[in-house]
Structures are given as structure tokens and as C-alpha cells.
Amino acid sequence: TLCRVPQTIPEQFFLQSKCQFCDHLPTAPACCSSRYSLAFLSCFGFIVVYALRVNLSVAMVDMLDTKTDDNSSSSVCPEHKGHSALIHNHTGKVYDWDSETQGWILGSFFYGYIVTQIPGGYLARKHGAKWLLGLGILGTVIFTMLTPLAASLGAGYLIAVRVLEGLGEGVTFPAMHAMWASWAPPLERSRLLTISYTGSSLGTVLSLPLSGLICYYLDWTYVFYIFGAVGLLWFFLWTFFVSNTPDSHKTISEKERRYINSSLKSEDIPWCSMFTSLPVWAIVVAHFSYNWTFYTLLTLLPTYMRTILGFSIQQNGMLSALPYLGSWFLALLGGQLADCLRERGLFSTVVVRKTFSVIGMVGPAVFLVSAGYTGCNYVMAVAFLTVSSALGGFCSSGFSINHLDIAPSYAGILLGISNTFATIPGMVGPVIARALTSSNTIEEWQTVFYISAAINILGAIFFTIFGKGAVQPWAVPGYESHIQ
């Protein structure tokens, strides 16, 4: 049956298939290559994706009526003066949403995001990722620009628009993973994918401070209009310069085309084998655990900076971006280091993936808990939060790309599966965190940090025990028919 798959691949079958997975293919220069052009343009795309996703976290601080008791502008720590003497252009409409409503608004995006994960990977594999990803982001852009109108109509309308944004963005990562299955040579996967996906960290780095500045000098509505316009620019670039595969690319060199094509054959999707594979569940658990902390900070860090540490809207955006700047840098560094370790044969793929995952999950847990005990020591609090998120960047060369190691033909679908489960923290995390921090005390936030750290550590342990680095038997094209 499809679920009965031997644990090892017979040697004679592997030898027949070695051309598909050989690590010693002829190389093609990286400079000015089509694959690296795709990496940088997709990086720009993920900058847009995360800018559209996180800008509400900062804008929300400015959207709330500070005169209401539940949204009091007072903070636990003394407010920072700095630039506060400058006039804050608070001309946008404000709302008196309570903490529970805020939690639902911040988490609503993920109720749409979770729906299109697996369909996104499946459709990208069957019909190509270019238009699926492009139109998904275009849809998110359009609904982002409708956000001010939706907010003026009521919280329910805003929640609905955020759900629709999530539906559009839900296809992005599975579609991009499916595209990389056709574009990324095995020994360049870490480099290419980290360039591509670090756009998410870079988008957060750029979006948070720029959102704060836009709110400060204009008003919060322009946050959605300006980032939406950038998204439209990206869509046109993506439309004209990207192709689904090397074979359909118009300007790729023949040498690079031959280098990239590893002849991964198309076959029926082994759904049963996927869902009964422990290495797949190792990725799922790690992804879920990592995202719990990531989404909690992504949606609520500006709130923590304001209500606990007392930073202004302008300072808030700048400082909230620091953790993601560190994450972006370490993700790029980790990608180079991971490929270097594998190319030189110093460590196996599985050791590299597990090591980077442990550093990227246990390290953040330690510093996140420590941040909760810094009190009003602003320097230590910001430093610990920055290091916590920065270390998470190493996961970009850990479990985050392990789908391509264990099943390159089905990488997009596997990412859709893992990201479906990993979206749940985005749905429930902000709601739980806001419920636990209704009084906005340091002790309440310590509880939030403890929960996130514990989940992170459990995920790291599970991946370390059950994660794999080799192509799984069920993922080898033609192998199912071979054993029947």
C-alpha cells in the first residue's frame, strides 16, 4: 500500500535515480544568473508580504482612543521624552476597541491565512507558482488599501478585510517553495532560500519604523496606502521578469538551465506517506512552536513597547524593528554558513538542520524569558528582545527549508501542510496574549513570555529527535511503483 514504505531505499534503485539528487552537478556562475535574480525579486516580494502583514501592529497603537480606560496611554515605565516635544499629527480617526477586540483584529489575518496553505502548495505544483503567488499578493495589496474604509465601518468589517488579506497571503510561502523545487540546486538551497525568505524579516524591519514615522508625520491611514502602492510596483516587476521553471525562462543561459534541471519527475502525490512520516511531523511541530513566539512578538511587540516600556509611536516603530533586523542578518549569515558546512563535508545535512534549529529556538526562549525580568531597564529589555528574535534567524537554515531536503518534489505541498499548523499560533496567540495582559502589568507579560519559551523549547526537542536530512523513500519519483 501507499502507507507501507521501507525505511531505506534499495541501492540499485538509488543508483538509477542518483542523477536527480547528485550533489556534484556542473556549476553555473551565480553572478547575474536567473536563479539569483529570482531570489532577490522574491525577497522584494516577501518584504511586501510582511510589510502588509505587520503594519497594522504599529498603526493599531495610533488607531486607539487613548482616553478610554481600557486603552489608557499611561505605561508601566516612565515615558520617554526624546522627540515627544514634536507635534504628533494625530488626525486619523480613532476607535475605542477593548483588549479582546484588539486581539481578534490582530489575529483575524491568520483565519484566512490558514485556509489557503495546502491548496496553495497543491495548485503551485500542478499549475505553476508565478501567477498564484503574484495574484495572491495583489489581492492582499487591494484589501490592505481598503483597511481604513473597513475600520471606519466597524471592527467587524476590519476583521473581514484582514481575513481576506490572509487568504491572499496564504499561498505565498507554499507557492514559493514549489517554485524553488524547480529552481534551487541542492547545494545552493540554503543560500537561495535564505535570500528569498529573509525578505520577511527585512519587510518587518522596514515596515515597523516606517509605519511609526508615517503615523507620526501623516496619520495611520497612509500606512496602508503607501505600502499598498509598493505592493503594486512589485506585482508589475514579478509579472514581467519571472517564469515558473528554468525551461520556460526567456533569458536564462543554456549552461544555467542544464545546471538547475535535476529532472525531478512528476507523479501522484503520496498523501498517506506524507501524513504518516515522522520527519514531516518533526517539521510541523518545529514550525508551530517557532511561530508561536514569532507571531506573538510580531503582533504585540509594539503594544509592549508602548504600554510597558513607554515608548512613543515614533520610537516604537524604530525599536520594534531592531529584533527583525538582527533576524534578517543572522538568517543571511546562517544560509552562507550552512551551505559552507555541507559543501566542505564537515557536517551532514541533518546535523546542520538540527543545529541551526536548536540555536534558533532555544536561544530565543532564553532571552525572551530574560526580557520579562528587566523591569524598566529599557536598554536591557530592548537588547534581550532583539537578541531573542535575531537568533531565530538561524531557523531559516534549519527546519524552515527541511522540506526541500526530505522531499524536493513535494516541497510546496509540505510547506503548505506545516504552515497550516504553524498558522494556528497566529490565530490564537494574540487573543490569548491580550487576554493574559488585560491589565498590562510586567507580571502578565512574563507569563506570555514563559508560555512562548516553553513551546519553543518543546519544538526544538521534537525536531532534534525526529528530524531527518535525507530524501525520504516515499519522496523519490517512481519509488512507489518500484516497490509494488
XYZ file of C-alpha atoms in Angstrom:
484
model
C 0.000 0.000 0.000
C 0.987 3.646 -0.226
C 1.459 3.779 3.550
C 3.826 0.804 3.673
C 7.152 2.317 2.709
C 10.501 0.705 3.595
C 12.818 2.726 5.772
C 15.700 2.608 3.320
C 15.977 2.931 -0.444
C 17.442 -0.136 -2.206
C 20.897 0.642 -3.528
C 20.141 -0.342 -7.105
C 17.129 1.978 -7.208
C 19.094 4.834 -5.711
C 21.780 4.410 -8.339
C 19.118 4.645 -11.023
C 17.912 7.918 -9.516
C 21.197 9.451 -8.446
C 21.190 11.961 -11.290
C 18.179 13.563 -9.634
C 19.806 14.140 -6.294
C 23.514 14.259 -7.018
C 25.416 16.904 -5.092
C 28.146 17.098 -7.735
C 26.382 18.713 -10.679
C 28.319 21.033 -13.039
C 28.113 24.561 -11.713
C 26.933 27.803 -13.290
C 28.075 31.266 -12.123
C 25.863 32.938 -9.539
C 26.562 36.481 -10.736
C 23.773 37.857 -12.947
C 22.127 34.425 -13.015
C 18.395 33.890 -13.389
C 18.155 31.871 -10.178
C 19.683 34.656 -8.091
C 17.547 37.246 -9.867
C 14.552 35.178 -8.777
C 15.929 35.082 -5.233
C 16.223 38.871 -4.989
C 12.873 39.587 -6.647
C 11.132 37.076 -4.391
C 12.933 38.727 -1.457
C 11.317 42.011 -2.523
C 8.007 40.161 -2.681
C 8.326 38.900 0.881
C 9.316 42.384 2.016
C 5.944 43.490 0.645
C 4.162 40.479 2.156
C 5.408 41.183 5.668
C 5.039 44.937 5.378
C 1.364 44.398 4.584
C 1.055 41.884 7.410
C 2.686 43.790 10.268
C 1.854 47.434 9.562
C -1.408 47.080 11.485
C 0.560 46.229 14.648
C 2.028 49.753 14.712
C -0.987 51.506 13.218
C -3.173 49.927 15.909
C -1.307 51.901 18.576
C -2.371 55.107 16.823
C -5.878 53.915 15.951
C -6.967 53.526 19.569
C -8.728 56.170 21.615
C -6.260 56.917 24.413
C -8.996 58.500 26.525
C -10.749 55.215 27.215
C -9.825 53.310 30.358
C -9.008 50.081 28.545
C -6.624 51.754 26.138
C -5.028 54.193 28.505
C -1.975 55.945 27.200
C -0.210 55.553 30.554
C 2.572 52.990 30.716
C 4.131 50.923 33.491
C 7.510 52.592 32.973
C 8.096 56.360 32.694
C 7.501 57.689 29.186
C 10.498 58.691 27.088
C 10.595 62.312 26.115
C 13.122 62.360 23.266
C 11.156 63.685 20.302
C 7.884 63.975 22.185
C 8.131 67.726 22.049
C 7.441 67.486 18.335
C 3.824 67.643 17.325
C 2.295 64.245 16.639
C -0.045 64.607 13.678
C -2.894 62.557 15.193
C -5.515 63.363 12.537
C -6.690 59.839 11.724
C -9.938 58.590 13.178
C -9.598 56.725 16.485
C -11.628 53.872 17.939
C -12.468 52.645 21.441
C -11.909 48.919 20.914
C -11.281 46.929 24.100
C -8.417 44.443 24.573
C -10.481 41.484 23.415
C -11.493 43.228 20.194
C -7.884 44.238 19.579
C -6.820 40.606 19.945
C -9.397 39.443 17.417
C -8.417 42.156 14.942
C -4.710 41.313 15.190
C -5.347 37.578 14.901
C -8.031 37.696 12.195
C -5.482 37.748 9.372
C -4.489 34.187 10.195
C -8.036 32.833 9.911
C -7.777 33.464 6.185
C -4.084 32.619 6.025
C -4.597 29.063 7.269
C -7.219 28.212 4.632
C -5.027 28.582 1.530
C -1.833 26.889 2.754
C -2.291 23.341 1.456
C -4.329 24.403 -1.617
C -1.552 26.895 -2.386
C 1.134 24.209 -2.434
C -1.035 21.842 -4.481
C -2.059 24.436 -7.082
C 1.504 25.735 -7.415
C 2.793 22.235 -8.109
C 0.052 21.493 -10.639
C -0.270 24.819 -12.445
C 2.863 26.813 -11.603
C 3.655 29.281 -8.850
C 4.203 32.528 -10.747
C 0.621 33.701 -11.152
C -0.640 32.052 -7.979
C 1.893 33.910 -5.856
C 1.580 37.145 -7.832
C -2.206 37.290 -7.705
C -2.218 36.245 -4.050
C -0.072 39.228 -3.108
C -2.035 41.521 -5.436
C -5.239 40.546 -3.639
C -3.612 41.311 -0.300
C -2.486 44.700 -1.632
C -6.013 45.619 -2.695
C -7.591 44.663 0.626
C -4.806 46.426 2.542
C -5.692 49.663 0.781
C -9.323 49.127 1.832
C -8.342 48.833 5.518
C -9.095 52.475 6.517
C -12.553 52.236 4.939
C -13.248 48.932 6.671
C -12.142 50.318 10.049
C -14.472 53.301 9.665
C -17.379 50.918 9.063
C -16.672 48.944 12.227
C -14.443 46.318 13.824
C -16.359 43.507 12.129
C -15.618 44.910 8.683
C -11.946 45.337 9.567
C -11.762 41.732 10.754
C -13.370 40.583 7.487
C -10.856 42.547 5.390
C -7.952 41.118 7.388
C -9.293 37.595 6.833
C -9.396 38.276 3.080
C -5.819 39.588 3.214
C -4.821 36.331 4.874
C -6.461 34.298 2.120
C -4.260 36.058 -0.431
C -1.033 35.754 1.534
C -1.683 32.136 2.448
C -0.492 30.893 -0.936
C 2.794 32.810 -0.925
C 5.174 30.562 1.013
C 3.877 27.222 -0.382
C 3.947 28.649 -3.918
C 7.490 29.975 -3.496
C 8.638 26.658 -2.048
C 7.140 24.875 -5.053
C 8.959 27.269 -7.372
C 12.277 26.683 -5.595
C 11.811 22.945 -6.112
C 12.386 23.710 -9.811
C 14.976 26.462 -9.401
C 17.276 25.701 -6.435
C 20.261 23.330 -6.971
C 20.703 21.132 -3.852
C 23.949 22.708 -2.633
C 22.635 26.252 -3.136
C 19.310 25.778 -1.368
C 20.288 27.423 1.888
C 21.739 30.462 0.127
C 18.932 30.936 -2.377
C 16.106 30.299 0.063
C 17.550 32.482 2.790
C 17.970 35.367 0.331
C 14.365 34.838 -0.721
C 12.743 34.330 2.668
C 14.766 36.875 4.613
C 12.540 39.339 2.819
C 10.068 38.523 5.586
C 12.474 39.781 8.256
C 13.570 42.715 6.124
C 9.945 43.622 5.443
C 9.309 43.695 9.170
C 12.470 45.739 9.737
C 11.380 48.340 7.200
C 7.655 48.296 7.909
C 7.729 48.846 11.664
C 9.800 52.068 11.761
C 8.298 53.438 8.553
C 4.805 52.784 9.886
C 5.720 54.687 13.039
C 7.070 57.624 11.045
C 4.057 57.675 8.735
C 1.705 57.653 11.724
C 3.744 60.405 13.359
C 4.023 62.832 10.461
C 0.882 61.957 8.461
C -1.703 59.665 10.023
C -2.282 55.934 10.331
C -4.398 55.642 7.155
C -1.381 56.425 4.962
C 0.394 53.338 6.313
C -1.943 51.166 4.270
C -1.977 53.358 1.165
C 1.809 53.725 0.889
C 2.673 50.064 1.446
C -0.141 49.086 -0.899
C 1.409 51.222 -3.642
C 4.773 49.481 -3.136
C 2.983 46.160 -3.495
C 1.559 47.209 -6.856
C 5.074 48.058 -8.063
C 6.332 44.613 -7.056
C 3.445 42.899 -8.872
C 4.373 44.501 -12.185
C 8.060 43.535 -11.774
C 7.108 39.964 -10.893
C 4.807 39.714 -13.905
C 7.472 40.739 -16.406
C 10.660 39.126 -15.052
C 9.697 35.758 -13.511
C 8.988 32.344 -15.048
C 7.717 29.185 -13.397
C 10.672 26.997 -14.406
C 14.110 27.325 -15.999
C 12.708 25.730 -19.167
C 10.121 28.491 -19.592
C 12.500 31.355 -18.790
C 13.283 33.503 -21.829
C 16.721 34.874 -20.937
C 18.367 32.110 -18.889
C 21.649 30.749 -20.258
C 21.729 27.188 -21.516
C 24.524 26.381 -19.065
C 22.452 27.536 -16.103
C 19.373 25.729 -17.401
C 21.283 22.434 -17.546
C 22.804 23.074 -14.123
C 19.459 23.692 -12.441
C 17.405 20.944 -14.049
C 17.758 17.900 -11.792
C 14.986 16.065 -13.672
C 12.583 15.724 -10.752
C 9.738 13.747 -12.245
C 6.073 14.464 -11.661
C 3.960 11.762 -10.044
C 0.873 11.271 -7.926
C 1.163 12.879 -4.515
C 1.764 10.293 -1.730
C -0.598 11.925 0.767
C -0.748 8.947 3.110
C 3.025 8.607 3.287
C 3.374 12.336 3.952
C 0.952 12.373 6.868
C 2.462 9.247 8.454
C 6.074 10.405 8.124
C 7.764 11.358 11.401
C 10.269 13.668 9.655
C 7.312 15.610 8.239
C 5.735 15.914 11.679
C 9.098 16.992 13.083
C 8.979 19.970 10.701
C 5.326 20.646 11.563
C 5.960 20.696 15.317
C 9.072 22.860 14.979
C 7.265 25.272 12.642
C 4.276 25.529 15.001
C 6.498 26.125 18.026
C 8.691 28.726 16.353
C 5.685 30.621 15.015
C 4.067 30.851 18.441
C 6.836 33.139 19.634
C 7.269 34.810 16.255
C 3.621 35.788 15.819
C 3.187 36.796 19.453
C 6.014 39.314 19.131
C 5.098 40.277 15.579
C 1.603 41.381 16.558
C 2.125 42.566 20.136
C 5.687 43.891 20.413
C 4.606 47.473 19.559
C 1.931 47.194 22.263
C 4.542 46.003 24.786
C 6.872 48.833 23.797
C 4.072 51.354 24.368
C 2.188 50.054 27.405
C 5.122 48.659 29.404
C 8.252 50.495 28.275
C 6.531 53.797 27.479
C 7.956 54.467 24.015
C 6.194 56.936 21.721
C 4.719 55.911 18.361
C 7.830 57.215 16.599
C 10.293 55.440 18.911
C 8.061 52.369 18.989
C 8.351 51.604 15.303
C 12.119 52.070 15.297
C 12.798 49.876 18.320
C 10.259 47.194 17.379
C 12.180 46.745 14.121
C 15.537 46.010 15.777
C 14.780 42.332 16.555
C 13.883 41.673 12.931
C 16.941 43.480 11.637
C 19.022 41.072 13.697
C 16.969 38.125 12.443
C 17.489 39.180 8.830
C 21.254 39.475 9.299
C 21.657 36.119 11.067
C 19.410 34.393 8.525
C 21.693 35.540 5.705
C 24.798 34.602 7.696
C 23.280 31.250 8.611
C 22.469 30.447 4.987
C 26.068 31.015 3.931
C 27.438 29.055 6.885
C 25.030 26.126 6.444
C 25.895 25.648 2.775
C 29.605 26.027 3.531
C 29.455 23.282 6.171
C 27.660 20.954 3.749
C 29.797 21.742 0.700
C 33.008 21.011 2.598
C 31.575 17.808 4.024
C 32.166 18.968 7.602
C 28.648 18.041 8.715
C 25.766 16.112 7.219
C 22.567 17.862 6.174
C 20.610 16.548 9.160
C 23.243 17.762 11.648
C 23.252 21.220 10.058
C 19.446 21.461 10.084
C 19.131 20.321 13.699
C 21.972 22.502 14.982
C 20.628 25.646 13.364
C 17.102 24.853 14.568
C 18.196 24.357 18.181
C 20.159 27.616 18.184
C 17.222 29.397 16.543
C 14.626 28.094 19.019
C 16.280 27.528 22.395
C 18.322 30.739 22.220
C 15.252 32.945 21.667
C 13.430 31.184 24.506
C 16.195 32.023 26.991
C 16.446 35.685 26.024
C 12.669 36.147 25.802
C 12.175 34.977 29.383
C 15.097 37.155 30.468
C 13.477 40.192 28.832
C 10.495 39.795 31.139
C 12.715 40.370 34.181
C 14.444 43.539 33.039
C 11.723 45.737 34.518
C 12.083 49.318 33.331
C 15.688 48.883 32.248
C 14.949 49.956 28.683
C 18.380 49.132 27.320
C 18.366 45.564 28.661
C 14.747 44.957 27.630
C 15.310 46.057 24.045
C 18.656 44.215 23.894
C 17.189 40.903 25.106
C 14.173 41.147 22.793
C 16.487 41.952 19.897
C 18.818 39.014 20.576
C 15.825 36.712 21.086
C 14.331 37.412 17.664
C 17.732 37.695 15.973
C 18.740 34.164 16.963
C 15.509 32.929 15.406
C 17.019 33.840 12.048
C 19.142 30.678 12.201
C 15.959 28.642 11.719
C 15.951 29.831 8.108
C 18.718 27.267 7.551
C 17.132 24.743 9.902
C 13.650 23.263 9.837
C 12.372 26.089 7.597
C 13.924 24.578 4.464
C 13.987 20.945 5.582
C 11.012 20.265 3.278
C 13.384 20.504 0.313
C 15.818 18.075 1.948
C 13.370 15.264 2.625
C 11.002 15.657 -0.353
C 12.161 18.107 -3.034
C 9.379 17.096 -5.446
C 6.695 17.917 -2.888
C 8.324 20.830 -1.065
C 5.493 23.264 -1.795
C 2.837 20.876 -0.533
C 4.855 20.023 2.581
C 5.291 23.700 3.377
C 1.556 24.133 2.912
C 0.967 21.368 5.451
C 3.455 22.671 8.018
C 2.399 26.281 7.548
C -1.253 25.309 8.043
C -0.466 24.085 11.543
C 2.033 26.911 12.065
C -0.679 29.472 11.339
C -2.702 28.401 14.380
C -0.402 30.388 16.741
C -1.153 33.500 14.715
C -4.878 32.880 15.180
C -4.943 32.138 18.892
C -1.648 33.602 20.167
C -2.626 37.302 20.047
C -6.054 36.545 21.542
C -4.545 34.559 24.425
C -1.786 37.121 24.973
C -4.233 40.051 25.084
C -6.467 38.091 27.475
C -3.483 37.423 29.754
C -2.335 41.067 29.648
C -5.642 42.849 30.186
C -4.081 44.972 32.964
C -0.778 45.455 31.107
C 1.484 44.607 34.036
C 5.038 43.289 33.819
C 3.968 40.093 35.604
C 1.288 39.406 32.988
C 3.784 39.818 30.165
C 6.203 37.476 31.956
C 3.514 34.787 31.719
C 3.167 35.406 27.979
C 6.935 35.114 27.535
C 7.121 31.905 29.616
C 4.438 30.221 27.511
C 6.177 31.171 24.270
C 9.576 29.994 25.531
C 8.242 26.635 26.719
C 6.566 25.944 23.371
C 9.767 26.906 21.539
C 11.910 24.507 23.567
C 9.466 21.612 23.149
C 9.500 22.142 19.389
C 13.305 22.144 19.303
C 13.443 18.876 21.246
C 10.919 17.180 18.956
C 12.739 18.223 15.783
C 16.101 17.142 17.215
C 14.748 13.660 17.929
C 12.702 13.012 14.790
C 14.078 15.340 12.089
C 15.865 13.909 9.030
C 18.105 15.368 6.344
C 17.915 12.786 3.545
C 15.318 12.349 0.810
C 12.611 10.061 2.183
C 11.758 6.840 0.296
C 8.199 7.933 -0.471
C 9.526 11.181 -1.977
C 11.667 9.520 -4.659
C 9.882 9.789 -8.042
C 8.796 6.365 -9.228
C 9.689 4.613 -5.990
C 6.131 3.686 -5.013
C 5.600 1.847 -8.294
C 9.018 0.199 -7.892
C 8.110 -1.489 -4.587
C 4.593 -2.577 -5.523
